[in-house]
Short mmCIF file of C-alpha atoms and ligand atoms in Angstrom, two decimals:
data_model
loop_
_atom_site.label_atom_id
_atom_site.label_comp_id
_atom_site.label_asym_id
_atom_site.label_seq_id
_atom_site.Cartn_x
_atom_site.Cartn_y
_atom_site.Cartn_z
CA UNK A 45 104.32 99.65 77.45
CA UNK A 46 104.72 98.46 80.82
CA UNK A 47 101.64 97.84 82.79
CA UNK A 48 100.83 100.52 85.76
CA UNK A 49 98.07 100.26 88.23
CA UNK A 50 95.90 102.54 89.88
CA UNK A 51 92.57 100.44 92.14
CA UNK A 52 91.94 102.87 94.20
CA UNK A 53 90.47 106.53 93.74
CA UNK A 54 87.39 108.76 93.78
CA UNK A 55 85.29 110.92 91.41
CA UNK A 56 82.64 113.73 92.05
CA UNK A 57 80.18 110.34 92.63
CA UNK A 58 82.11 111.08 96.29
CA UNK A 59 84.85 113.25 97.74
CA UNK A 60 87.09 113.52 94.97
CA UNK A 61 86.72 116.81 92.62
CA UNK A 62 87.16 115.32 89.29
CA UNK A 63 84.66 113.97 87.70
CA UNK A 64 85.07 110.45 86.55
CA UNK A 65 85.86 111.52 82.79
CA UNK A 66 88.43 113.86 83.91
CA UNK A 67 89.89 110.96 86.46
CA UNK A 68 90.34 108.48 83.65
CA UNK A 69 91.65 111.16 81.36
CA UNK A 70 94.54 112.36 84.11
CA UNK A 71 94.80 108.56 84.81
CA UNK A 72 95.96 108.19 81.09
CA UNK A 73 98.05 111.43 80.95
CA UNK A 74 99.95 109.52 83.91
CA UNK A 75 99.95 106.77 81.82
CA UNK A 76 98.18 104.39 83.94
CA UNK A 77 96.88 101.36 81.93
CA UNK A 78 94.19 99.34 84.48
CA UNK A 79 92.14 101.91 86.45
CA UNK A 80 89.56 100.92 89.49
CA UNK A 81 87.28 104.03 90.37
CA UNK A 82 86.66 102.88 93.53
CA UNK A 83 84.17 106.07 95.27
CA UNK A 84 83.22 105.98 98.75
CA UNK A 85 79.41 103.88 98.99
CA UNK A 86 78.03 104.28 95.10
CA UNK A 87 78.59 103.00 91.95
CA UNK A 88 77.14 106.04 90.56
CA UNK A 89 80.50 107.06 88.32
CA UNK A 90 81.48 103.73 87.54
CA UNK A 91 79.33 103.80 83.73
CA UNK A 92 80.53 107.06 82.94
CA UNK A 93 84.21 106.02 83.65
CA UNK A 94 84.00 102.64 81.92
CA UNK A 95 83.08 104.35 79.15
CA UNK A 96 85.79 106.56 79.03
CA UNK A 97 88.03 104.32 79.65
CA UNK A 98 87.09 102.04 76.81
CA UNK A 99 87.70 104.94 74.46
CA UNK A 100 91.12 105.66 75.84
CA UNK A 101 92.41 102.06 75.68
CA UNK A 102 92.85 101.54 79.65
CA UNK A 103 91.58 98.57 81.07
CA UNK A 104 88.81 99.45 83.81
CA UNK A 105 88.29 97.95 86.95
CA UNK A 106 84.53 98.59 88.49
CA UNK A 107 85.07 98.85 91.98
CA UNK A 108 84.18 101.03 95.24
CA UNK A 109 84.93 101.72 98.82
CA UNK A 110 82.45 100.44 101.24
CA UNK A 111 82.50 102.49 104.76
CA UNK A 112 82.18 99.29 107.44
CA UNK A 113 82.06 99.18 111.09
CA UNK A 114 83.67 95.95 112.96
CA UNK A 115 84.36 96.06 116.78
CA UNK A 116 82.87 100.16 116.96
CA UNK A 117 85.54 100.56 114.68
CA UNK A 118 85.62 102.22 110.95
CA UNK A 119 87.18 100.32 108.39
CA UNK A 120 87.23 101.22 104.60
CA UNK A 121 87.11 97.81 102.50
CA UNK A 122 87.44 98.64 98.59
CA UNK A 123 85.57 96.22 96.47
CA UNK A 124 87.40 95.23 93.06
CA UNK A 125 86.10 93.70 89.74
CA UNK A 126 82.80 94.11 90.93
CA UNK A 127 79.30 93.67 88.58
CA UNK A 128 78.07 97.50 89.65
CA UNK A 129 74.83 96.67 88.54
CA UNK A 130 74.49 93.48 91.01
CA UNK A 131 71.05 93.74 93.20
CA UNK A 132 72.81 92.40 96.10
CA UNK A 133 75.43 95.22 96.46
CA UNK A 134 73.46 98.16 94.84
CA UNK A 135 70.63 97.31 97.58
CA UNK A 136 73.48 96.98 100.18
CA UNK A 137 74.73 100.51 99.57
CA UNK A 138 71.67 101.81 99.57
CA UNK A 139 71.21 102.29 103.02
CA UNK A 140 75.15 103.77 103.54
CA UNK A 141 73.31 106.41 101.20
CA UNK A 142 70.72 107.68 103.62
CA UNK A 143 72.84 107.23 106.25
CA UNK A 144 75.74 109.93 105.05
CA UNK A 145 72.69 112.29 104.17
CA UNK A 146 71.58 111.91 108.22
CA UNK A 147 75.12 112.20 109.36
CA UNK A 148 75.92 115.27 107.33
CA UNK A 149 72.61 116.75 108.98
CA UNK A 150 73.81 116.52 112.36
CA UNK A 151 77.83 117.17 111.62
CA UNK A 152 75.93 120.45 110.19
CA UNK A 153 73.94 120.35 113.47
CA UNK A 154 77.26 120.70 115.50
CA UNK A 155 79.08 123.46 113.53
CA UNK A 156 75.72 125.08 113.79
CA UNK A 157 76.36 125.01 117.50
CA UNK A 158 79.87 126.60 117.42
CA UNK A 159 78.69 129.48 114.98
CA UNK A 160 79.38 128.32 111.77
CA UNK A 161 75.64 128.87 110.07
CA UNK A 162 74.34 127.15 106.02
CA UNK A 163 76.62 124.51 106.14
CA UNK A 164 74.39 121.40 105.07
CA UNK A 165 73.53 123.83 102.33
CA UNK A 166 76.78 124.66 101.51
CA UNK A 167 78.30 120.40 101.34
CA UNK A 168 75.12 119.62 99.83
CA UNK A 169 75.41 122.17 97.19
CA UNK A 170 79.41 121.42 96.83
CA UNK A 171 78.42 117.24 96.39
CA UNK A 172 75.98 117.93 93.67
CA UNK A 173 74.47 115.03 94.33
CA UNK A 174 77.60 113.03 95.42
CA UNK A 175 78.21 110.90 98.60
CA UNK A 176 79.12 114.05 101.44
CA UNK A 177 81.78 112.95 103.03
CA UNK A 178 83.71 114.45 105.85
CA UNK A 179 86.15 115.72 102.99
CA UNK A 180 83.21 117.99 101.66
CA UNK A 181 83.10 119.60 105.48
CA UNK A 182 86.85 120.19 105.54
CA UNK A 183 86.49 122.04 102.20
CA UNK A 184 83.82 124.15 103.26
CA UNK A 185 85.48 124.93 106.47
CA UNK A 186 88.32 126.21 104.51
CA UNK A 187 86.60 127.77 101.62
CA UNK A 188 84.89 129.95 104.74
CA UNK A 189 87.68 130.68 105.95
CA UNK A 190 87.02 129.03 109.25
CA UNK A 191 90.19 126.40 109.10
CA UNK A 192 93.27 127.30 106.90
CA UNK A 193 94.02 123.67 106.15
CA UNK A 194 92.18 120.45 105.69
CA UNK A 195 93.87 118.85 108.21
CA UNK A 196 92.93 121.81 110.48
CA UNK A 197 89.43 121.18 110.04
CA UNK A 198 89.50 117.56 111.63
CA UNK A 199 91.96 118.42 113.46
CA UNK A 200 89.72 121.12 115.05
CA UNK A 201 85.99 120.29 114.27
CA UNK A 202 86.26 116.79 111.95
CA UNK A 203 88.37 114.40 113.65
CA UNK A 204 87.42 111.53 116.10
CA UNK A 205 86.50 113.04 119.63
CA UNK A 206 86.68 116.75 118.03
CA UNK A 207 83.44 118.97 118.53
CA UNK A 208 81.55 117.98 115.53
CA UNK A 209 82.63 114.41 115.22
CA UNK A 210 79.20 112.41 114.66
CA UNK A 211 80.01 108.63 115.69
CA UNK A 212 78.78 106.15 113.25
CA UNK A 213 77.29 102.37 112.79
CA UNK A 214 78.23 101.84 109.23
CA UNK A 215 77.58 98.91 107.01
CA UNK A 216 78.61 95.06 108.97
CA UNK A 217 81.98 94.37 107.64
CA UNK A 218 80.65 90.98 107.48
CA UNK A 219 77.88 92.48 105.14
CA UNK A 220 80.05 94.59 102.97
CA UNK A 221 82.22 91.48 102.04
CA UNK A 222 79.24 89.70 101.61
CA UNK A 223 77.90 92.15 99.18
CA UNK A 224 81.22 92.47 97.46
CA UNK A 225 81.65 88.48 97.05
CA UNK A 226 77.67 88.34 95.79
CA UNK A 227 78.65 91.41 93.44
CA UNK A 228 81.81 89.20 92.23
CA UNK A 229 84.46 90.94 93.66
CA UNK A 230 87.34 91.15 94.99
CA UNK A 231 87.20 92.76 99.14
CA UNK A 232 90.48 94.77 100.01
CA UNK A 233 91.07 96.19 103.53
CA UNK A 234 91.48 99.44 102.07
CA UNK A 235 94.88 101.32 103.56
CA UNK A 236 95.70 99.07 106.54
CA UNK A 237 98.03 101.42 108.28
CA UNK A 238 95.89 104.19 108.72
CA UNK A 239 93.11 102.83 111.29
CA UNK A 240 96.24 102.85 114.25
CA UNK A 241 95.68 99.81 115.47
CA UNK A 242 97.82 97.67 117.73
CA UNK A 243 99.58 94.89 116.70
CA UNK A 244 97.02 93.04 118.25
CA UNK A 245 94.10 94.71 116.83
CA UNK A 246 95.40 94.45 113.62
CA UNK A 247 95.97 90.20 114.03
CA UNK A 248 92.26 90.11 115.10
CA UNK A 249 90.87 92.20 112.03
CA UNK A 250 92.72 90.22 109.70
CA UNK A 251 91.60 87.03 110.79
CA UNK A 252 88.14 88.37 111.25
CA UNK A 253 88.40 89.56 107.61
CA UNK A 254 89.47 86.97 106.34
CA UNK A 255 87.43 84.45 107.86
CA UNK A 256 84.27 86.74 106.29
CA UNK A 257 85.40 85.91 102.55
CA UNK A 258 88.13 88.93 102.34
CA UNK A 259 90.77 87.95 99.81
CA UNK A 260 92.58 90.95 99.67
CA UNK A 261 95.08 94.13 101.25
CA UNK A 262 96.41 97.33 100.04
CA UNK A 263 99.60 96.87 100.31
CA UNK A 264 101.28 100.38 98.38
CA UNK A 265 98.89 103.33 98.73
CA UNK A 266 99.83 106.96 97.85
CA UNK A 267 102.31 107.75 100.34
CA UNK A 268 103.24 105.01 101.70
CA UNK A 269 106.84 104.46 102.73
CA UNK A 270 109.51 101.81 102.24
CA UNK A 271 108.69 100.54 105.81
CA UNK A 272 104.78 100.64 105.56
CA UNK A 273 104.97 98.62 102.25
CA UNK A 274 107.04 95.91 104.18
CA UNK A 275 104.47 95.95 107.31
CA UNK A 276 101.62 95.30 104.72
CA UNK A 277 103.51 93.28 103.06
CA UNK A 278 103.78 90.73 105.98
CA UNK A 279 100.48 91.09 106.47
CA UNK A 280 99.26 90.01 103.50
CA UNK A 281 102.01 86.99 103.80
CA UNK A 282 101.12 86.24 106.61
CA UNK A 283 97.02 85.82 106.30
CA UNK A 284 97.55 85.00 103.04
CA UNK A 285 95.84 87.90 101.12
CA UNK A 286 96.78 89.10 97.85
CA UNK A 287 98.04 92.66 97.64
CA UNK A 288 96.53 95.92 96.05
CA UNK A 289 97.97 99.04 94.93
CA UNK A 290 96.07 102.40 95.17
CA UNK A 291 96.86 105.52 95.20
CA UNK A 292 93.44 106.86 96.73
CA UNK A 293 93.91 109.92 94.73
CA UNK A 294 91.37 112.57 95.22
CA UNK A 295 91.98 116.02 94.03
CA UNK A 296 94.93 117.42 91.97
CA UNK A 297 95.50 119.84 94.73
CA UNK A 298 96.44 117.29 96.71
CA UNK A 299 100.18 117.59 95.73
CA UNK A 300 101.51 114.08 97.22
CA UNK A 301 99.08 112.05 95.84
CA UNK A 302 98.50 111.67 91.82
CA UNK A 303 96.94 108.98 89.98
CA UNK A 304 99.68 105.84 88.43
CA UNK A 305 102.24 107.75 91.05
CA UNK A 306 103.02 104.28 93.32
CA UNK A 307 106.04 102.62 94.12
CA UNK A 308 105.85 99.29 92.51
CA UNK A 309 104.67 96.06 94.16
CA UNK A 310 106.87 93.74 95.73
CA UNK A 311 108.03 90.55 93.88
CA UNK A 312 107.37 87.77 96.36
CA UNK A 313 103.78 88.37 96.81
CA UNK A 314 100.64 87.11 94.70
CA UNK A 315 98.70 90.55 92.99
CA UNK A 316 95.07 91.30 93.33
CA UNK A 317 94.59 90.89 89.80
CA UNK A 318 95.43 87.78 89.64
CA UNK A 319 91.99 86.90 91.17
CA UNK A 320 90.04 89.14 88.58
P1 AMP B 651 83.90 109.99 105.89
O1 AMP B 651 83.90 108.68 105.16
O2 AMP B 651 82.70 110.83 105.56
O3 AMP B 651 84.16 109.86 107.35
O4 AMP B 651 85.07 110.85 105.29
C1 AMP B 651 86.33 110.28 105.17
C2 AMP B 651 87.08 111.01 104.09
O5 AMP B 651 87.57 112.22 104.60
C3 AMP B 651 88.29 110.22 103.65
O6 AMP B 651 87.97 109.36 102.59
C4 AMP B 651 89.21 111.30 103.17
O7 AMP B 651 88.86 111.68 101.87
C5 AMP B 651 88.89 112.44 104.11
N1 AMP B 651 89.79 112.52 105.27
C6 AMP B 651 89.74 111.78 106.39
N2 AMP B 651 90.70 112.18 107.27
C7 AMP B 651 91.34 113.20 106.68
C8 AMP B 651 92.41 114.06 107.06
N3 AMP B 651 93.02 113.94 108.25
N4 AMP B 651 92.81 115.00 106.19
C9 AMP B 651 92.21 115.15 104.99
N5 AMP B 651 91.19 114.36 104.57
C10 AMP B 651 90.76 113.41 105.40
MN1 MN B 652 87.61 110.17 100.64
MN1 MN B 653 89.41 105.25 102.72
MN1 MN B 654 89.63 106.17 99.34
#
């Protein structure tokens, strides 16, 4: 069988709607054989998924996506081959924890404001006891029928600059490779293309990243494209960082993205794995 990788996507531990069972089953229904569950600021699936995953003969990853903040900007670095159980990163996390719980009270706050009443009940209740995300908010938005898309709700109410954006000081990036590193792992500037940043922007975060102890880039996500798997491809040349592949699957009703569904890595460039 050949080998197919999947180190990057989320379980009901975050925003995705699976839980982590049912991610490593569809993972081997798409025949994926090495699996990272990588959930946005816990580790809280990772046991449940190992454990699956041993049963089903795929080779599992630990891992997880740390929300960071370098330069007032939001970056998403995804930790690989991780020890979950390390004190360093589990202490680390800890405080990302409490801080989603006070952002999703005042993102509630704001919808409050334009009329749209229950709603930290409602993404508290719809997390059962997961990391709320802005992806619970878009879901309950629609489920309301306030938005009729996803993208309409940060498009309207979710998005950067939009009425019920809440601006946030996540973990140091310096800190969350730190934590990764201490934990073992392997950091990965999650999805490089999507932060928009100029050509210039992008030089600086690398090196910064880099310098910090990151070893790693996505370099095929989901959707990307011929041409985005080229740009990140330099990239990674370039500041010599070995490339990832992710699909950042979250939900099967998410029809473009599905778990194992990437196009392959390129040849000339070193894999993430081979640091494991
Ligand atoms: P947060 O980390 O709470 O800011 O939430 C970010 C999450 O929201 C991402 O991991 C995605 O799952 C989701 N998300 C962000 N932007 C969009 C978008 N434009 N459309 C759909 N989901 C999005
Ligand atoms: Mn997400
Ligand atoms: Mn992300
Ligand atoms: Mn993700």
């Amino acid at each position: 069988m050949t080998e197919k990788y999947d180190l990057h996507c989320h379980s009901t531990a975050s925003d995705g709607t699976l839980s982590p069972t049912d991610v490593i089953l569809r993972a081997k229904e798409h025949e994926v054989t090495s699996i990272a569950l990588t959930d946005h600021d816990t580790i809280n699936g990772q046991a449940e998924a190992a454990k699956v995953a041993l049963a089903n003969n795929i080779n599992f990853i630990p891992g997880i996506e740390i929300s960071t903040t370098w330069e007032n900007k939001c970056f998403h670095i995804v930790g690989l081959n991780i020890d979950p159980k390390n004190e360093i990163l589990v202490s680390g996390i800890t405080s990302l924890q409490s801080l989603r719980i006070e952002r999703a009270k005042k993102i509630a706050l704001k919808l409050e404001k334009r009329r749209i009443p229950n709603v930290f009940e409602g993404v508290t209740k719809a997390a059962q006891g997961g990391m709320i995300t802005r992806a619970h908010f878009a879901s309950f938005l629609l489920d309301n029928n306030y938005v009729s898309t996803q993208q309409q709700a940060f498009d309207r109410y979710l998005g950067k600059g939009k009425t019920a954006f809440v601006s946030t000081v996540w973990s140091d990036l310096n800190d969350a490779i730190h934590w990764i590193n201490q934990a073992g792992g392997v950091a990965v500037v999650a999805h490089p293309l999507r932060y928009k940043l100029t050509a210039s922007w992008m030089r600086r975060f690398l090196a910064a990243f880099k310098e910090m102890g990151g070893q790693g880039i996505e370099v095929v996500t989901g959707r990307s494209s011929p041409d985005e798997i080229r740009r990140s491809m330099v990239y990674a040349n370039k500041y010599e960082l070995a490339a990832s592949i992710g699909s950042d699957f979250h939900s099967p009703s998410n029809q473009w993205v599905e778990l194992g569904r990437l196009a392959p890595l390129p040849d000339n460039i070193k894999p993430v794995w081979e640091l494991f």
